[in-house]
PDB file of C-alpha atoms in Angstrom:
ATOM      1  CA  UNK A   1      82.567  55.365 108.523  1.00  0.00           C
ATOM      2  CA  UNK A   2      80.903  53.853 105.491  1.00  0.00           C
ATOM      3  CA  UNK A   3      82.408  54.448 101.576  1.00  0.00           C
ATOM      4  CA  UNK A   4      79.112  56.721 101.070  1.00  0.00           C
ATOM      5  CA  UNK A   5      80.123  58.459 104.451  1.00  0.00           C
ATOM      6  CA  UNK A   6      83.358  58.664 103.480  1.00  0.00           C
ATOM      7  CA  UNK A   7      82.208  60.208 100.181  1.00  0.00           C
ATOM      8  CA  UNK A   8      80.312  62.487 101.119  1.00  0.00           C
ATOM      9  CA  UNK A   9      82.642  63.814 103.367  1.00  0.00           C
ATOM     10  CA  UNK A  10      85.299  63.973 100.641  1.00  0.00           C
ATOM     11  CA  UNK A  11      82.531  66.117  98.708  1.00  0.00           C
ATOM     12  CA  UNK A  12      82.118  68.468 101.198  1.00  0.00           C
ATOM     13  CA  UNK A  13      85.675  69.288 102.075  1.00  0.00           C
ATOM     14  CA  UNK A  14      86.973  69.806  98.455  1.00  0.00           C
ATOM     15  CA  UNK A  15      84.562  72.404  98.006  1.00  0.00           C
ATOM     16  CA  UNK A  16      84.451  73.754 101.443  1.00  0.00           C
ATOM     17  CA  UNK A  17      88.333  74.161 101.552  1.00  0.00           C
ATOM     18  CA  UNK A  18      88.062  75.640  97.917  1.00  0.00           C
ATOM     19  CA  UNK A  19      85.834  78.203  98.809  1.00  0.00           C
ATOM     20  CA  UNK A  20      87.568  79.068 101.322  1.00  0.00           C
ATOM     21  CA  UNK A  21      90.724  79.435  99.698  1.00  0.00           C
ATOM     22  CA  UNK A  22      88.508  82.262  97.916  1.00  0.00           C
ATOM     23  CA  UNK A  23      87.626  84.427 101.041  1.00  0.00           C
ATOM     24  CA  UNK A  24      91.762  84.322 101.472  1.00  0.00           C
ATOM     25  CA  UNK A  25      92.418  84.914  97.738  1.00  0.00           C
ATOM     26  CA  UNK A  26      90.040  87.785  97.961  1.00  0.00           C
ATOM     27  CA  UNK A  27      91.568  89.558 101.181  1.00  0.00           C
ATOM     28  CA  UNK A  28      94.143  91.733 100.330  1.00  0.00           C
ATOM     29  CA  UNK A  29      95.023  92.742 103.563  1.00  0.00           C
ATOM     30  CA  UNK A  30      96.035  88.816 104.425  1.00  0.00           C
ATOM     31  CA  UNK A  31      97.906  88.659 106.911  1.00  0.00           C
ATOM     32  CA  UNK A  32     101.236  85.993 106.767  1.00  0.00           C
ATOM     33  CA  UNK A  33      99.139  83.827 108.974  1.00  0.00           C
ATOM     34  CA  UNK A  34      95.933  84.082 106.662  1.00  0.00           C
ATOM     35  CA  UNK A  35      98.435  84.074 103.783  1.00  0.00           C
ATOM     36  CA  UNK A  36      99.857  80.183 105.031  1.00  0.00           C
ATOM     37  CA  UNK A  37      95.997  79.600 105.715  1.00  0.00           C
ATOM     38  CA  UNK A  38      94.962  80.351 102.294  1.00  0.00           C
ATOM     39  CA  UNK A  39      97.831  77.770 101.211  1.00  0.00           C
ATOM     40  CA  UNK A  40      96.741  75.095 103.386  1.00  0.00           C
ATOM     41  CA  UNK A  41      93.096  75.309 102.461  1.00  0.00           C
ATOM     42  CA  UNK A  42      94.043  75.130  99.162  1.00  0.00           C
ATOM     43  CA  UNK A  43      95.846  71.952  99.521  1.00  0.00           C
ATOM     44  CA  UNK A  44      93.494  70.430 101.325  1.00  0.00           C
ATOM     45  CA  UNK A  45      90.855  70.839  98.718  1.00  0.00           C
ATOM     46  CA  UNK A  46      93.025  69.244  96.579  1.00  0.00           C
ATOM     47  CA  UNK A  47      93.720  66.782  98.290  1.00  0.00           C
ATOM     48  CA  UNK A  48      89.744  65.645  99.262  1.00  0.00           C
ATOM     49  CA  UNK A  49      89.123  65.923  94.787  1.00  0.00           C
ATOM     50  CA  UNK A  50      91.195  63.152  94.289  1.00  0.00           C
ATOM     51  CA  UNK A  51      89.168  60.792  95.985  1.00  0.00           C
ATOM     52  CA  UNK A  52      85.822  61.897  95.018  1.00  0.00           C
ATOM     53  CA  UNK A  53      83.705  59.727  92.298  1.00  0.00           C
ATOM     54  CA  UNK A  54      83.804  62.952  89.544  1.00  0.00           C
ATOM     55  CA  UNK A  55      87.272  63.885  89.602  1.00  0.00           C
ATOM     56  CA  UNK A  56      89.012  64.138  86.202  1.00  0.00           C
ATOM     57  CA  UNK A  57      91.444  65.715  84.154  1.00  0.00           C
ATOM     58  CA  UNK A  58      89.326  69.124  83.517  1.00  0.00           C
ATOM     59  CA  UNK A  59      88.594  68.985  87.307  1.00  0.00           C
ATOM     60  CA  UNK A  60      92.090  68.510  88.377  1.00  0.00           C
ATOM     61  CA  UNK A  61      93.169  71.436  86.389  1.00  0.00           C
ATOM     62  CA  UNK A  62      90.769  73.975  88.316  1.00  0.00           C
ATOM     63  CA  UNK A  63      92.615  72.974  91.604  1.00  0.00           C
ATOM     64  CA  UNK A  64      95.909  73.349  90.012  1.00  0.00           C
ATOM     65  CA  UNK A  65      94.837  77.060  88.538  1.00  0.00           C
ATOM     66  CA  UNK A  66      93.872  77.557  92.093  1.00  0.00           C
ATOM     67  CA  UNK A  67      97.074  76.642  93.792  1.00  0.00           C
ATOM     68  CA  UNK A  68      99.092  78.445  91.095  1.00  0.00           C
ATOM     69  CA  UNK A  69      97.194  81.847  91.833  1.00  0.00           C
ATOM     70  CA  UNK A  70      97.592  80.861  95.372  1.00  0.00           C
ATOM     71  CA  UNK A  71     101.619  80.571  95.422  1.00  0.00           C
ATOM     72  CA  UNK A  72     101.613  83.785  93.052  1.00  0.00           C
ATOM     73  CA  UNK A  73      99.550  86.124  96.120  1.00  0.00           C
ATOM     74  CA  UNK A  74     102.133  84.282  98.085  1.00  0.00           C
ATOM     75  CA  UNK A  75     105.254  85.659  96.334  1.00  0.00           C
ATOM     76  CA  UNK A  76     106.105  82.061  95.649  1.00  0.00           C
ATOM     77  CA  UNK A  77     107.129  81.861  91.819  1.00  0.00           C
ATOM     78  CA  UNK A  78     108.601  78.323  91.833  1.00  0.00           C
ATOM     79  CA  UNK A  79     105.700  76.837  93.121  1.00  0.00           C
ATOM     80  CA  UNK A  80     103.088  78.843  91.257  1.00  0.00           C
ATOM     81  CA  UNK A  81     105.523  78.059  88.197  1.00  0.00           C
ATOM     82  CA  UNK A  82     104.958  74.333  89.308  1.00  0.00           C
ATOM     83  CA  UNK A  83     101.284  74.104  89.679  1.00  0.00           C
ATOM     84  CA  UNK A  84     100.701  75.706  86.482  1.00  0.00           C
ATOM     85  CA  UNK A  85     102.653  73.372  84.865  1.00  0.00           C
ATOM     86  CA  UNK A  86      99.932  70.524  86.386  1.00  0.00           C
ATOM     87  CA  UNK A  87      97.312  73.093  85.627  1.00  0.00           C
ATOM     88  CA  UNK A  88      98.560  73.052  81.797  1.00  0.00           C
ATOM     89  CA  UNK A  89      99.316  69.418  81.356  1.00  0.00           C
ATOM     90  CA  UNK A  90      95.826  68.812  82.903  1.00  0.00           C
ATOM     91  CA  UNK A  91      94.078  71.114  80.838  1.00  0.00           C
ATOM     92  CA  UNK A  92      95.441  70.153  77.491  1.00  0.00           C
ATOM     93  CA  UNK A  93      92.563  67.818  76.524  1.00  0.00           C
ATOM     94  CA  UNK A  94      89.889  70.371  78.220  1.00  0.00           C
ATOM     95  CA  UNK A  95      87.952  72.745  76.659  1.00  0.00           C
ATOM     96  CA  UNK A  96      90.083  76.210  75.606  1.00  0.00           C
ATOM     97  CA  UNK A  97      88.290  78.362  78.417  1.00  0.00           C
ATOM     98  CA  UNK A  98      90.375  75.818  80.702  1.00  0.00           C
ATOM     99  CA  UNK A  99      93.795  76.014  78.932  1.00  0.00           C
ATOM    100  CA  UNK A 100      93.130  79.926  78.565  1.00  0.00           C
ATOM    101  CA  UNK A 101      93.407  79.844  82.377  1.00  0.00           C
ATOM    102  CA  UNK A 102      96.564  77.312  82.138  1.00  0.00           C
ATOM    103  CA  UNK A 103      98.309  79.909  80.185  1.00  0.00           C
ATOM    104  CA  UNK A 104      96.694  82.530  82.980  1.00  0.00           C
ATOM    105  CA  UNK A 105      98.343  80.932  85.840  1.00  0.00           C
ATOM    106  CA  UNK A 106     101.771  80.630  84.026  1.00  0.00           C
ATOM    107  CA  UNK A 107     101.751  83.905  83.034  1.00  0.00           C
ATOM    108  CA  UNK A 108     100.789  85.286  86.719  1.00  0.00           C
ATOM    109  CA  UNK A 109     103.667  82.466  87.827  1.00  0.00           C
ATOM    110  CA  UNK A 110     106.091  84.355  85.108  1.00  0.00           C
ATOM    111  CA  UNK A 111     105.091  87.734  86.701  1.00  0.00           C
ATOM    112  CA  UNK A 112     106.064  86.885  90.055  1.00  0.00           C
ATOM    113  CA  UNK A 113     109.633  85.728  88.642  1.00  0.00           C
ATOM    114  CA  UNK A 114     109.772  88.440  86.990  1.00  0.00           C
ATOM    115  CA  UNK A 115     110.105  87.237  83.569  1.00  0.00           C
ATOM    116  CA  UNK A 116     108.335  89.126  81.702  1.00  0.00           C
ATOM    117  CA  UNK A 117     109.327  87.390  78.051  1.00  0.00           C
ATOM    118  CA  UNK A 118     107.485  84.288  79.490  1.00  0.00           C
ATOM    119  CA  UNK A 119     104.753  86.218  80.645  1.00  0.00           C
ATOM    120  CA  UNK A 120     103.877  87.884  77.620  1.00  0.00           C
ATOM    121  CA  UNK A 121     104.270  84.738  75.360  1.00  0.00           C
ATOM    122  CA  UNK A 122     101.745  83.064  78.212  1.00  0.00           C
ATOM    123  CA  UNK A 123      99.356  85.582  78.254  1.00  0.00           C
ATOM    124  CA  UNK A 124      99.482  85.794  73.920  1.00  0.00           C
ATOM    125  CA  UNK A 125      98.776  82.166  74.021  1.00  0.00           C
ATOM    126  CA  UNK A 126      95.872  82.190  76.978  1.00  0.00           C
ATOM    127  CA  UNK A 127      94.255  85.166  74.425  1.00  0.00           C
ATOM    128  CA  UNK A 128      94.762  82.613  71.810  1.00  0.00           C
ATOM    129  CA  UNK A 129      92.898  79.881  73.595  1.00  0.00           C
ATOM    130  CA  UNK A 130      89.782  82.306  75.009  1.00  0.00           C
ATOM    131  CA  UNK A 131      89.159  83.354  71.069  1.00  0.00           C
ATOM    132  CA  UNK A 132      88.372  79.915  71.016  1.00  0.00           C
ATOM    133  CA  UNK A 133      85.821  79.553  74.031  1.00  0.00           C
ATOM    134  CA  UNK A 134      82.254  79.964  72.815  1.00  0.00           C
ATOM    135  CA  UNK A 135      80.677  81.267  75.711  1.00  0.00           C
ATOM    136  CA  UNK A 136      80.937  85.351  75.291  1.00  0.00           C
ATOM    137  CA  UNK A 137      80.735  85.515  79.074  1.00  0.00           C
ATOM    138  CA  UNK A 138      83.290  82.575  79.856  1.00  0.00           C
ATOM    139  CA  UNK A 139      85.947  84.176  76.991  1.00  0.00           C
ATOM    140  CA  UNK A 140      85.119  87.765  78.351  1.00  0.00           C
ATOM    141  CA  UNK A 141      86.186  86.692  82.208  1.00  0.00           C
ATOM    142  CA  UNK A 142      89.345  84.624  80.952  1.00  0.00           C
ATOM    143  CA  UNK A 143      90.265  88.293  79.071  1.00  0.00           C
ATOM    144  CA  UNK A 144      89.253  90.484  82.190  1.00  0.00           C
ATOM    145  CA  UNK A 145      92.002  88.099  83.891  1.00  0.00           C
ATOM    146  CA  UNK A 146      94.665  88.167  80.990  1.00  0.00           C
ATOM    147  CA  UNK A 147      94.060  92.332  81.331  1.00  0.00           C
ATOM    148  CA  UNK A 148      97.635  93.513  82.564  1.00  0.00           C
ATOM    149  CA  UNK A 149      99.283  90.688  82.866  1.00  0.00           C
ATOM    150  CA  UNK A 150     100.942  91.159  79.597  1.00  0.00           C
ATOM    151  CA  UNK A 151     101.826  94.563  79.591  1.00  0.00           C
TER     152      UNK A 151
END
């Protein structure tokens, strides 16, 4: 297989395993099997970004978000906890609609630990960060996430 091969390939399976992940993420009726698939999927998606040509920072984050929600639908609060940490500390030089969803994950991550101190003070500070996105429609879907988390 040649490097172009190769990256193409790489290109293909982050976004087909991300997608994916989505059709799981969406299902609420997931089965544990489907629930261990969405996981895996997710994973994997990560796994093929790090070795394509436009990965950065920004780009890492969105995988991170993605495995954080992931472990939270799981019931999994110390890895969701974990990934948002990544998500957050690869986020912090990204635009706010980005670290809006940093805070997001941590505070759906808090949530499942039920810790609802942290949760709050994540969600306050992911409101924070969407009054700074510019993009009406961008800060209103950060909001529409924030939306009960912090109650």
């Amino acid at each position: 297989m040649t490097d172009e091969e190769k990256s193409k390939a790489h290109r293909w399976f982050a976004a087909d395993c991300y997608n994916r992940t989505w059709t799981y993420m969406d299902n609420p009726g997931r089965t544990p099997d489907e629930t261990q698939a969405m996981i895996e999927s997710c994973l994997a998606s990560m796994h093929h970004w790090r070795f394509r040509e436009d990965q950065n920072d920004e780009k890492r984050s969105i995988g991170f978000w993605q495995a954080s929600r992931v472990y939270a639908l799981a019931g999994n609060a110390q890895e969701s906890l974990r990934y948002g940490e990544l998500c957050l500390r690869h986020a912090a030089n990204a635009e706010p609609f980005y670290r809006a969803y940093a805070h997001e994950a941590l505070a759906r991550a808090y949530g499942v630990q039920n810790d609802g101190d942290s949760r709050r003070r994540h969600v306050e500070l992911g409101r924070a960060e969407a009054a700074m996105v510019t993009s009406e429609e961008d800060r209103e879907v950060v909001l529409n996430d924030l939306t009960g988390l912090g109650d």
